[in-house]
mmCIF file of C-alpha atoms and ligand atoms in Angstrom:
data_model
loop_
_atom_site.group_PDB
_atom_site.id
_atom_site.type_symbol
_atom_site.label_atom_id
_atom_site.label_comp_id
_atom_site.label_asym_id
_atom_site.label_seq_id
_atom_site.Cartn_x
_atom_site.Cartn_y
_atom_site.Cartn_z
ATOM 1 C CA MET A 9 105.891 143.773 82.494
ATOM 2 C CA ASN A 10 106.454 140.650 84.633
ATOM 3 C CA LYS A 11 103.892 138.080 83.828
ATOM 4 C CA PRO A 12 102.746 135.928 86.636
ATOM 5 C CA THR A 13 103.307 131.960 86.435
ATOM 6 C CA ASN A 14 100.984 131.139 89.050
ATOM 7 C CA ARG A 15 97.627 133.332 88.765
ATOM 8 C CA VAL A 16 94.545 131.502 88.959
ATOM 9 C CA PHE A 17 91.308 132.826 87.905
ATOM 10 C CA SER A 18 87.819 131.585 87.961
ATOM 11 C CA GLY A 19 83.890 132.223 87.871
ATOM 12 C CA VAL A 20 80.737 130.901 89.042
ATOM 13 C CA GLN A 21 77.510 132.684 87.417
ATOM 14 C CA PRO A 22 74.971 134.394 90.195
ATOM 15 C CA THR A 23 71.719 132.472 88.611
ATOM 16 C CA GLY A 24 70.525 131.784 91.727
ATOM 17 C CA ASN A 25 69.864 128.182 93.764
ATOM 18 C CA LEU A 26 73.477 127.773 94.132
ATOM 19 C CA HIS A 27 73.391 123.971 95.008
ATOM 20 C CA LEU A 28 76.215 121.162 95.960
ATOM 21 C CA GLY A 29 77.190 120.981 92.323
ATOM 22 C CA ASN A 30 78.359 124.125 92.699
ATOM 23 C CA TYR A 31 80.170 123.346 95.764
ATOM 24 C CA LEU A 32 81.744 120.413 95.209
ATOM 25 C CA GLY A 33 82.573 120.963 91.336
ATOM 26 C CA ALA A 34 83.709 124.293 91.580
ATOM 27 C CA ILE A 35 84.125 126.356 94.847
ATOM 28 C CA ARG A 36 85.617 124.038 97.171
ATOM 29 C CA ASN A 37 88.407 123.547 94.696
ATOM 30 C CA PHE A 38 89.163 126.850 94.664
ATOM 31 C CA VAL A 39 89.494 127.191 98.527
ATOM 32 C CA GLY A 40 92.569 125.105 98.194
ATOM 33 C CA LEU A 41 94.998 126.888 95.642
ATOM 34 C CA GLN A 42 95.185 129.810 98.139
ATOM 35 C CA GLU A 43 98.490 128.260 99.647
ATOM 36 C CA SER A 44 100.087 127.882 96.159
ATOM 37 C CA HIS A 45 98.588 130.569 93.899
ATOM 38 C CA GLU A 46 97.699 134.178 93.058
ATOM 39 C CA CYS A 47 94.021 133.679 92.975
ATOM 40 C CA LEU A 48 90.814 136.116 91.459
ATOM 41 C CA TYR A 49 87.742 134.478 92.138
ATOM 42 C CA CYS A 50 84.529 136.351 90.065
ATOM 43 C CA VAL A 51 81.300 136.115 90.074
ATOM 44 C CA VAL A 52 80.197 136.614 86.777
ATOM 45 C CA ASP A 53 77.647 138.797 86.564
ATOM 46 C CA MET A 54 77.767 139.447 82.863
ATOM 47 C CA HIS A 55 77.744 135.970 82.080
ATOM 48 C CA ALA A 56 74.221 135.902 84.250
ATOM 49 C CA ILE A 57 72.543 138.223 81.934
ATOM 50 C CA THR A 58 73.375 136.116 78.624
ATOM 51 C CA VAL A 59 69.542 134.928 79.621
ATOM 52 C CA TRP A 60 66.956 136.998 81.410
ATOM 53 C CA GLN A 61 67.500 137.680 84.724
ATOM 54 C CA ASP A 62 65.342 140.310 87.087
ATOM 55 C CA PRO A 63 67.758 142.661 88.073
ATOM 56 C CA ALA A 64 66.538 142.803 92.017
ATOM 57 C CA GLU A 65 67.338 138.956 92.016
ATOM 58 C CA LEU A 66 70.808 139.188 90.190
ATOM 59 C CA ALA A 67 71.890 141.278 92.468
ATOM 60 C CA ALA A 68 71.048 138.893 95.445
ATOM 61 C CA ASN A 69 72.178 136.279 93.450
ATOM 62 C CA THR A 70 75.409 138.200 93.259
ATOM 63 C CA ARG A 71 76.203 138.615 96.923
ATOM 64 C CA GLU A 72 74.963 134.695 97.249
ATOM 65 C CA VAL A 73 77.939 133.678 95.515
ATOM 66 C CA ALA A 74 80.681 135.974 97.145
ATOM 67 C CA ALA A 75 79.247 134.806 100.583
ATOM 68 C CA ALA A 76 79.549 131.359 99.529
ATOM 69 C CA TYR A 77 83.255 132.022 98.506
ATOM 70 C CA ILE A 78 83.932 133.511 101.842
ATOM 71 C CA ALA A 79 81.897 131.121 103.661
ATOM 72 C CA ALA A 80 83.674 128.252 101.791
ATOM 73 C CA GLY A 81 87.076 129.666 103.131
ATOM 74 C CA ILE A 82 88.264 132.204 100.448
ATOM 75 C CA ASP A 83 90.157 134.877 101.940
ATOM 76 C CA PRO A 84 88.913 137.788 100.341
ATOM 77 C CA GLU A 85 92.125 140.039 101.977
ATOM 78 C CA LYS A 86 94.749 137.854 100.818
ATOM 79 C CA HIS A 87 93.149 136.920 97.407
ATOM 80 C CA ILE A 88 90.671 138.929 95.240
ATOM 81 C CA ILE A 89 86.759 138.186 95.260
ATOM 82 C CA PHE A 90 84.833 140.542 92.854
ATOM 83 C CA ASN A 91 81.916 141.192 90.539
ATOM 84 C CA GLN A 92 82.922 141.033 86.582
ATOM 85 C CA SER A 93 80.861 144.145 85.900
ATOM 86 C CA GLY A 94 82.999 145.655 88.925
ATOM 87 C CA VAL A 95 86.013 145.824 86.113
ATOM 88 C CA PRO A 96 84.871 147.434 82.528
ATOM 89 C CA ALA A 97 88.578 145.869 81.176
ATOM 90 C CA HIS A 98 86.473 142.527 80.914
ATOM 91 C CA ALA A 99 83.704 143.570 78.339
ATOM 92 C CA GLU A 100 86.453 146.000 76.616
ATOM 93 C CA LEU A 101 88.756 142.721 76.202
ATOM 94 C CA ALA A 102 86.040 140.965 74.898
ATOM 95 C CA TRP A 103 85.178 143.303 72.517
ATOM 96 C CA VAL A 104 88.900 142.828 70.963
ATOM 97 C CA LEU A 105 88.675 139.113 71.277
ATOM 98 C CA ASN A 106 85.222 138.689 69.409
ATOM 99 C CA CYS A 107 87.172 140.095 66.642
ATOM 100 C CA VAL A 108 89.825 137.900 66.990
ATOM 101 C CA ALA A 109 87.612 134.683 67.329
ATOM 102 C CA ARG A 110 86.116 133.217 64.187
ATOM 103 C CA ILE A 111 82.004 131.983 63.731
ATOM 104 C CA GLY A 112 83.292 128.636 63.112
ATOM 105 C CA TRP A 113 84.769 128.084 66.662
ATOM 106 C CA LEU A 114 81.332 129.423 68.504
ATOM 107 C CA ASN A 115 79.424 127.298 66.072
ATOM 108 C CA ARG A 116 81.397 124.220 67.718
ATOM 109 C CA MET A 117 80.220 125.045 71.158
ATOM 110 C CA THR A 118 78.238 122.673 72.690
ATOM 111 C CA GLN A 119 76.896 124.449 75.372
ATOM 112 C CA PHE A 120 75.558 127.096 73.601
ATOM 113 C CA LYS A 121 73.577 124.147 71.155
ATOM 114 C CA ASP A 122 72.264 122.720 74.484
ATOM 115 C CA LYS A 123 71.215 126.160 76.190
ATOM 116 C CA ALA A 124 69.581 127.565 72.951
ATOM 117 C CA GLY A 125 67.598 124.941 72.241
ATOM 118 C CA LYS A 126 65.522 124.499 69.331
ATOM 119 C CA ASP A 127 64.766 128.220 69.023
ATOM 120 C CA ARG A 128 68.217 129.399 68.329
ATOM 121 C CA GLU A 129 67.354 132.365 66.181
ATOM 122 C CA LYS A 130 65.912 133.847 69.772
ATOM 123 C CA ALA A 131 68.846 133.024 71.874
ATOM 124 C CA SER A 132 71.055 136.325 72.687
ATOM 125 C CA VAL A 133 73.743 137.483 70.789
ATOM 126 C CA GLY A 134 75.764 137.608 74.425
ATOM 127 C CA LEU A 135 74.989 133.804 74.713
ATOM 128 C CA TYR A 136 76.389 133.246 71.806
ATOM 129 C CA ALA A 137 79.588 135.170 72.481
ATOM 130 C CA TYR A 138 79.855 134.097 75.839
ATOM 131 C CA PRO A 139 82.465 131.944 75.472
ATOM 132 C CA VAL A 140 84.262 134.853 74.075
ATOM 133 C CA LEU A 141 83.559 136.914 77.270
ATOM 134 C CA MET A 142 84.695 134.037 79.449
ATOM 135 C CA ALA A 143 88.368 134.220 77.460
ATOM 136 C CA ALA A 144 88.713 137.740 78.270
ATOM 137 C CA ASP A 145 88.009 137.547 81.793
ATOM 138 C CA ILE A 146 91.020 135.291 81.833
ATOM 139 C CA LEU A 147 93.363 136.689 79.842
ATOM 140 C CA VAL A 148 92.872 140.440 81.053
ATOM 141 C CA TYR A 149 94.496 138.901 84.252
ATOM 142 C CA GLN A 150 96.828 136.728 81.911
ATOM 143 C CA ALA A 151 95.918 134.179 84.284
ATOM 144 C CA THR A 152 97.690 130.927 83.734
ATOM 145 C CA HIS A 153 95.553 128.372 85.684
ATOM 146 C CA VAL A 154 91.695 127.871 85.532
ATOM 147 C CA PRO A 155 89.979 125.588 87.612
ATOM 148 C CA VAL A 156 86.373 124.263 86.499
ATOM 149 C CA GLY A 157 84.251 121.650 85.980
ATOM 150 C CA GLU A 158 84.523 119.359 83.057
ATOM 151 C CA ASP A 159 81.991 121.287 81.105
ATOM 152 C CA GLN A 160 83.824 124.125 80.549
ATOM 153 C CA LYS A 161 86.574 121.933 79.292
ATOM 154 C CA GLN A 162 85.326 123.338 75.588
ATOM 155 C CA HIS A 163 85.097 127.015 76.709
ATOM 156 C CA LEU A 164 88.914 126.729 78.218
ATOM 157 C CA GLU A 165 90.220 125.399 74.772
ATOM 158 C CA LEU A 166 88.459 128.343 73.283
ATOM 159 C CA ALA A 167 90.624 130.580 75.342
ATOM 160 C CA ARG A 168 93.443 128.820 74.306
ATOM 161 C CA ASP A 169 92.843 129.160 70.415
ATOM 162 C CA VAL A 170 92.161 132.651 71.006
ATOM 163 C CA ALA A 171 95.111 133.461 73.090
ATOM 164 C CA GLN A 172 97.548 132.235 70.420
ATOM 165 C CA LYS A 173 95.312 133.722 67.049
ATOM 166 C CA PHE A 174 95.528 137.119 69.238
ATOM 167 C CA ASN A 175 99.674 136.241 69.560
ATOM 168 C CA ASN A 176 100.005 135.031 66.264
ATOM 169 C CA ASP A 177 97.843 137.803 64.623
ATOM 170 C CA PHE A 178 99.194 140.594 66.236
ATOM 171 C CA ALA A 179 102.989 139.216 66.161
ATOM 172 C CA VAL A 180 103.461 139.441 70.165
ATOM 173 C CA PRO A 181 104.388 135.791 70.774
ATOM 174 C CA ASP A 182 103.613 134.709 74.347
ATOM 175 C CA PHE A 183 101.747 138.081 75.158
ATOM 176 C CA PHE A 184 98.591 136.039 76.562
ATOM 177 C CA PRO A 185 100.137 132.741 78.153
ATOM 178 C CA GLN A 186 98.173 129.692 77.260
ATOM 179 C CA PRO A 187 95.483 129.256 80.479
ATOM 180 C CA GLU A 188 95.668 125.797 82.097
ATOM 181 C CA PRO A 189 92.320 124.034 82.946
ATOM 182 C CA LEU A 190 92.350 122.290 86.614
ATOM 183 C CA ILE A 191 89.842 119.652 86.471
ATOM 184 C CA MET A 192 89.129 118.852 89.796
ATOM 185 C CA GLY A 193 87.998 116.619 92.479
ATOM 186 C CA ALA A 194 85.741 113.217 92.606
ATOM 187 C CA ALA A 195 82.536 114.504 92.448
ATOM 188 C CA THR A 196 82.982 117.115 89.730
ATOM 189 C CA ARG A 197 79.809 115.981 88.189
ATOM 190 C CA VAL A 198 77.297 115.926 90.787
ATOM 191 C CA MET A 199 74.317 114.618 89.243
ATOM 192 C CA SER A 200 70.507 114.706 89.979
ATOM 193 C CA LEU A 201 68.899 113.215 93.363
ATOM 194 C CA ARG A 202 65.961 112.383 91.279
ATOM 195 C CA ASP A 203 67.584 111.069 88.074
ATOM 196 C CA GLY A 204 71.179 110.264 88.253
ATOM 197 C CA THR A 205 71.806 110.507 84.795
ATOM 198 C CA LYS A 206 71.006 114.468 84.553
ATOM 199 C CA LYS A 207 73.285 117.006 86.027
ATOM 200 C CA MET A 208 72.036 118.672 89.297
ATOM 201 C CA SER A 209 70.781 121.956 88.103
ATOM 202 C CA LYS A 210 69.535 125.066 89.474
ATOM 203 C CA SER A 211 66.855 124.794 86.966
ATOM 204 C CA ASP A 212 65.324 121.162 87.799
ATOM 205 C CA PRO A 213 61.613 122.074 88.436
ATOM 206 C CA SER A 214 61.930 119.659 91.598
ATOM 207 C CA ASP A 215 63.272 120.990 94.878
ATOM 208 C CA LEU A 216 64.366 117.302 95.670
ATOM 209 C CA SER A 217 66.547 116.961 92.819
ATOM 210 C CA ARG A 218 69.131 119.415 94.254
ATOM 211 C CA ILE A 219 70.785 120.080 97.935
ATOM 212 C CA THR A 220 71.335 123.938 98.141
ATOM 213 C CA MET A 221 73.360 126.128 99.847
ATOM 214 C CA LYS A 222 70.399 127.543 101.836
ATOM 215 C CA ASP A 223 69.001 123.975 102.662
ATOM 216 C CA SER A 224 68.335 123.029 106.820
ATOM 217 C CA ALA A 225 69.606 120.186 107.852
ATOM 218 C CA GLU A 226 66.184 118.765 108.115
ATOM 219 C CA ASP A 227 65.966 119.885 103.754
ATOM 220 C CA ILE A 228 69.624 117.949 103.467
ATOM 221 C CA ALA A 229 68.450 114.534 105.321
ATOM 222 C CA LYS A 230 64.866 114.687 103.258
ATOM 223 C CA LYS A 231 66.697 114.942 100.328
ATOM 224 C CA ILE A 232 69.169 112.218 101.140
ATOM 225 C CA ARG A 233 66.338 110.002 102.294
ATOM 226 C CA LYS A 234 64.404 110.734 99.166
ATOM 227 C CA ALA A 235 67.218 110.295 96.753
ATOM 228 C CA GLN A 236 66.863 107.928 94.010
ATOM 229 C CA THR A 237 68.389 104.825 94.088
ATOM 230 C CA ASP A 238 68.119 101.242 93.386
ATOM 231 C CA PRO A 239 66.575 97.968 95.799
ATOM 232 C CA ASP A 240 70.455 96.203 95.415
ATOM 233 C CA PRO A 241 73.228 96.939 98.095
ATOM 234 C CA LEU A 242 76.266 98.617 97.236
ATOM 235 C CA PRO A 243 78.440 96.728 95.504
ATOM 236 C CA GLU A 244 81.979 96.066 96.936
ATOM 237 C CA THR A 245 84.021 97.975 93.815
ATOM 238 C CA VAL A 246 83.063 101.065 91.307
ATOM 239 C CA GLU A 247 82.653 98.617 88.624
ATOM 240 C CA GLY A 248 79.931 97.326 90.226
ATOM 241 C CA LEU A 249 78.493 100.791 89.748
ATOM 242 C CA ALA A 250 78.035 100.445 85.920
ATOM 243 C CA GLY A 251 74.716 100.963 85.076
ATOM 244 C CA ARG A 252 73.565 102.221 88.606
ATOM 245 C CA ALA A 253 73.588 106.203 88.187
ATOM 246 C CA GLY A 254 71.841 107.045 91.308
ATOM 247 C CA ALA A 255 73.899 104.577 93.479
ATOM 248 C CA ASP A 256 77.014 105.815 91.406
ATOM 249 C CA ASN A 257 75.851 109.639 92.378
ATOM 250 C CA LEU A 258 75.571 108.830 96.100
ATOM 251 C CA VAL A 259 78.430 107.311 96.113
ATOM 252 C CA GLY A 260 80.571 110.020 94.652
ATOM 253 C CA ILE A 261 78.800 112.676 96.920
ATOM 254 C CA TYR A 262 79.899 110.601 99.759
ATOM 255 C CA ALA A 263 83.520 110.336 98.720
ATOM 256 C CA ALA A 264 84.093 113.919 97.697
ATOM 257 C CA LEU A 265 82.667 115.051 100.935
ATOM 258 C CA ALA A 266 84.739 112.902 102.721
ATOM 259 C CA ASP A 267 88.091 113.650 100.626
ATOM 260 C CA LYS A 268 88.438 109.889 99.617
ATOM 261 C CA THR A 269 88.018 107.950 96.246
ATOM 262 C CA LYS A 270 84.891 105.944 95.370
ATOM 263 C CA ALA A 271 86.583 102.806 96.033
ATOM 264 C CA GLU A 272 87.633 103.485 99.425
ATOM 265 C CA VAL A 273 83.733 104.315 100.165
ATOM 266 C CA LEU A 274 82.875 100.732 98.834
ATOM 267 C CA ALA A 275 85.156 99.145 100.787
ATOM 268 C CA GLU A 276 83.582 100.572 103.660
ATOM 269 C CA PHE A 277 80.079 100.044 102.436
ATOM 270 C CA GLY A 278 79.967 97.446 100.049
ATOM 271 C CA GLY A 279 77.550 95.138 100.594
ATOM 272 C CA ARG A 280 75.256 97.486 102.473
ATOM 273 C CA GLN A 281 71.326 98.664 101.786
ATOM 274 C CA PHE A 282 70.882 102.177 101.444
ATOM 275 C CA GLY A 283 68.857 102.167 104.175
ATOM 276 C CA GLU A 284 71.822 102.011 105.670
ATOM 277 C CA PHE A 285 74.339 104.034 103.833
ATOM 278 C CA LYS A 286 71.510 106.997 103.644
ATOM 279 C CA PRO A 287 71.639 108.161 107.022
ATOM 280 C CA VAL A 288 75.468 108.136 107.290
ATOM 281 C CA LEU A 289 75.715 110.078 103.759
ATOM 282 C CA ALA A 290 73.149 112.590 105.280
ATOM 283 C CA ASP A 291 75.223 113.080 109.001
ATOM 284 C CA LEU A 292 78.224 113.775 106.528
ATOM 285 C CA ALA A 293 76.262 116.211 104.326
ATOM 286 C CA ILE A 294 74.908 118.094 107.308
ATOM 287 C CA GLU A 295 78.594 117.741 108.949
ATOM 288 C CA ARG A 296 80.380 119.259 106.101
ATOM 289 C CA LEU A 297 77.984 121.768 104.651
ATOM 290 C CA SER A 298 76.095 123.535 107.655
ATOM 291 C CA PRO A 299 78.957 125.380 109.124
ATOM 292 C CA ILE A 300 79.393 126.900 105.542
ATOM 293 C CA THR A 301 75.746 127.637 104.949
ATOM 294 C CA GLY A 302 75.332 129.203 108.267
ATOM 295 C CA GLU A 303 78.092 131.317 107.491
ATOM 296 C CA MET A 304 76.517 132.648 104.452
ATOM 297 C CA LYS A 305 73.239 133.142 105.912
ATOM 298 C CA ARG A 306 75.382 135.706 108.511
ATOM 299 C CA LEU A 307 76.887 137.021 105.676
ATOM 300 C CA MET A 308 74.033 137.507 103.911
ATOM 301 C CA ASP A 309 72.484 139.253 106.760
ATOM 302 C CA ASP A 310 74.785 142.217 106.002
ATOM 303 C CA PRO A 311 74.814 143.027 102.445
ATOM 304 C CA GLY A 312 76.723 146.227 102.981
ATOM 305 C CA HIS A 313 79.701 144.171 103.831
ATOM 306 C CA ILE A 314 79.570 141.995 101.200
ATOM 307 C CA ASP A 315 79.401 145.105 98.663
ATOM 308 C CA ALA A 316 82.123 146.392 100.360
ATOM 309 C CA VAL A 317 84.192 143.023 99.718
ATOM 310 C CA LEU A 318 83.394 142.969 96.426
ATOM 311 C CA ARG A 319 84.156 146.955 95.598
ATOM 312 C CA ASN A 320 87.445 146.110 97.246
ATOM 313 C CA GLY A 321 88.227 143.405 95.205
ATOM 314 C CA ALA A 322 87.504 144.853 91.957
ATOM 315 C CA VAL A 323 89.355 147.709 92.872
ATOM 316 C CA ARG A 324 92.145 145.537 93.267
ATOM 317 C CA ALA A 325 91.193 143.153 90.255
ATOM 318 C CA ARG A 326 91.062 146.632 88.073
ATOM 319 C CA ALA A 327 94.860 147.383 89.255
ATOM 320 C CA ILE A 328 96.027 144.284 87.377
ATOM 321 C CA ALA A 329 94.038 144.366 84.248
ATOM 322 C CA ASP A 330 94.477 147.890 83.819
ATOM 323 C CA PRO A 331 98.046 147.681 82.249
ATOM 324 C CA ILE A 332 97.512 144.510 80.266
ATOM 325 C CA MET A 333 94.197 146.194 78.863
ATOM 326 C CA ALA A 334 96.396 149.357 78.326
ATOM 327 C CA ARG A 335 99.142 146.953 76.017
ATOM 328 C CA VAL A 336 96.414 145.466 74.319
ATOM 329 C CA ARG A 337 94.837 148.971 73.080
ATOM 330 C CA GLU A 338 98.899 149.819 71.871
ATOM 331 C CA ILE A 339 99.220 146.301 70.390
ATOM 332 C CA VAL A 340 95.952 146.425 68.161
ATOM 333 C CA GLY A 341 96.687 150.294 67.326
ATOM 334 C CA PHE A 342 94.136 152.383 69.236
ATOM 335 C CA ILE A 343 95.266 155.463 69.730
HETATM 336 N N1 LIG B 23 81.384 129.760 82.015
HETATM 337 C C1 LIG B 23 81.822 129.338 83.954
HETATM 338 C C2 LIG B 23 80.366 128.264 84.392
HETATM 339 O O1 LIG B 23 79.139 128.568 83.811
HETATM 340 C C3 LIG B 23 81.844 130.897 84.585
HETATM 341 C C4 LIG B 23 83.034 131.211 84.079
HETATM 342 C C5 LIG B 23 82.675 132.433 83.664
HETATM 343 C C6 LIG B 23 84.369 131.231 83.966
HETATM 344 N N2 LIG B 23 84.073 133.391 83.590
HETATM 345 C C7 LIG B 23 84.893 132.101 83.950
HETATM 346 C C8 LIG B 23 85.128 129.869 84.745
HETATM 347 C C9 LIG B 23 86.279 132.139 83.718
HETATM 348 C C10 LIG B 23 86.306 129.861 84.482
HETATM 349 C C11 LIG B 23 86.961 130.998 83.828
HETATM 350 O O2 LIG B 23 80.608 127.564 85.037
#
């Protein structure tokens, strides 16, 4: 079997409230890999159900992420857009890998500790095994590169360990490649607009904390106007942002949207007040986001079309995964 050297896999969870952090930290980075790589972009609905999801909302949110992929500029003809549950090999490989991964490895996962909170006994078994399903997502395509946010680095390391242990245990050196993380962009971490020390999050009770992919131009302008900052003018240098989380966040968002570094943004705006900077940032955000949110809305009005894209993607994804899964079955000794 020919092993790919430039196959990209990544996923976004359909848990609703898709926001600027998802766009700048993930989806936007997926777009740029299409020229150089063979890309699979997945809507990870099986990961979403590790915490309770209302079934009707799950379906709508799955379509929303698919629409965001397409609207952001991922070409579903040249590359593959699909939902995870449409390719049974993810779940099948995840089981095998559950038997390769060690409980001690999972016990070290910080995201599980954060998400499970104090009452760990009440978390689903799926939430605990989540990183192993993520490893299966990647390895079932023998993907070589994985664009992810900083917060997923630990999970990717686990995927590398699982790949290596499988190869060792079954004496199949190089069967699973070691997937490389691609951590990208100036604003891979977009913070809450109400508290620059917390990540922008779908579950923050304050709507003002995040810019969503459904926001109108007026919503975007209002949220940036109300964003938490301090009374000082913008600093001249990046070092001057230390201890000023709200300011740092807005400069980071501007830099990401303008494809500049923070230093370049501060060279331009250093010394100016937020009263001046915020409207410029709002205009830029609206200019960059409205074409995408407008296209998303158009796509969401035709769910039949989105479903057809996902089904077609799943057929093509299965064609890649099934032969690899068939080899796994042989390697493990399933007859
Ligand atoms: N865990 C990732 C997140 O929440 C989503 C994800 C699932 C993923 N499977 C993946 C990302 C495989 C990269 C590769 O952001």
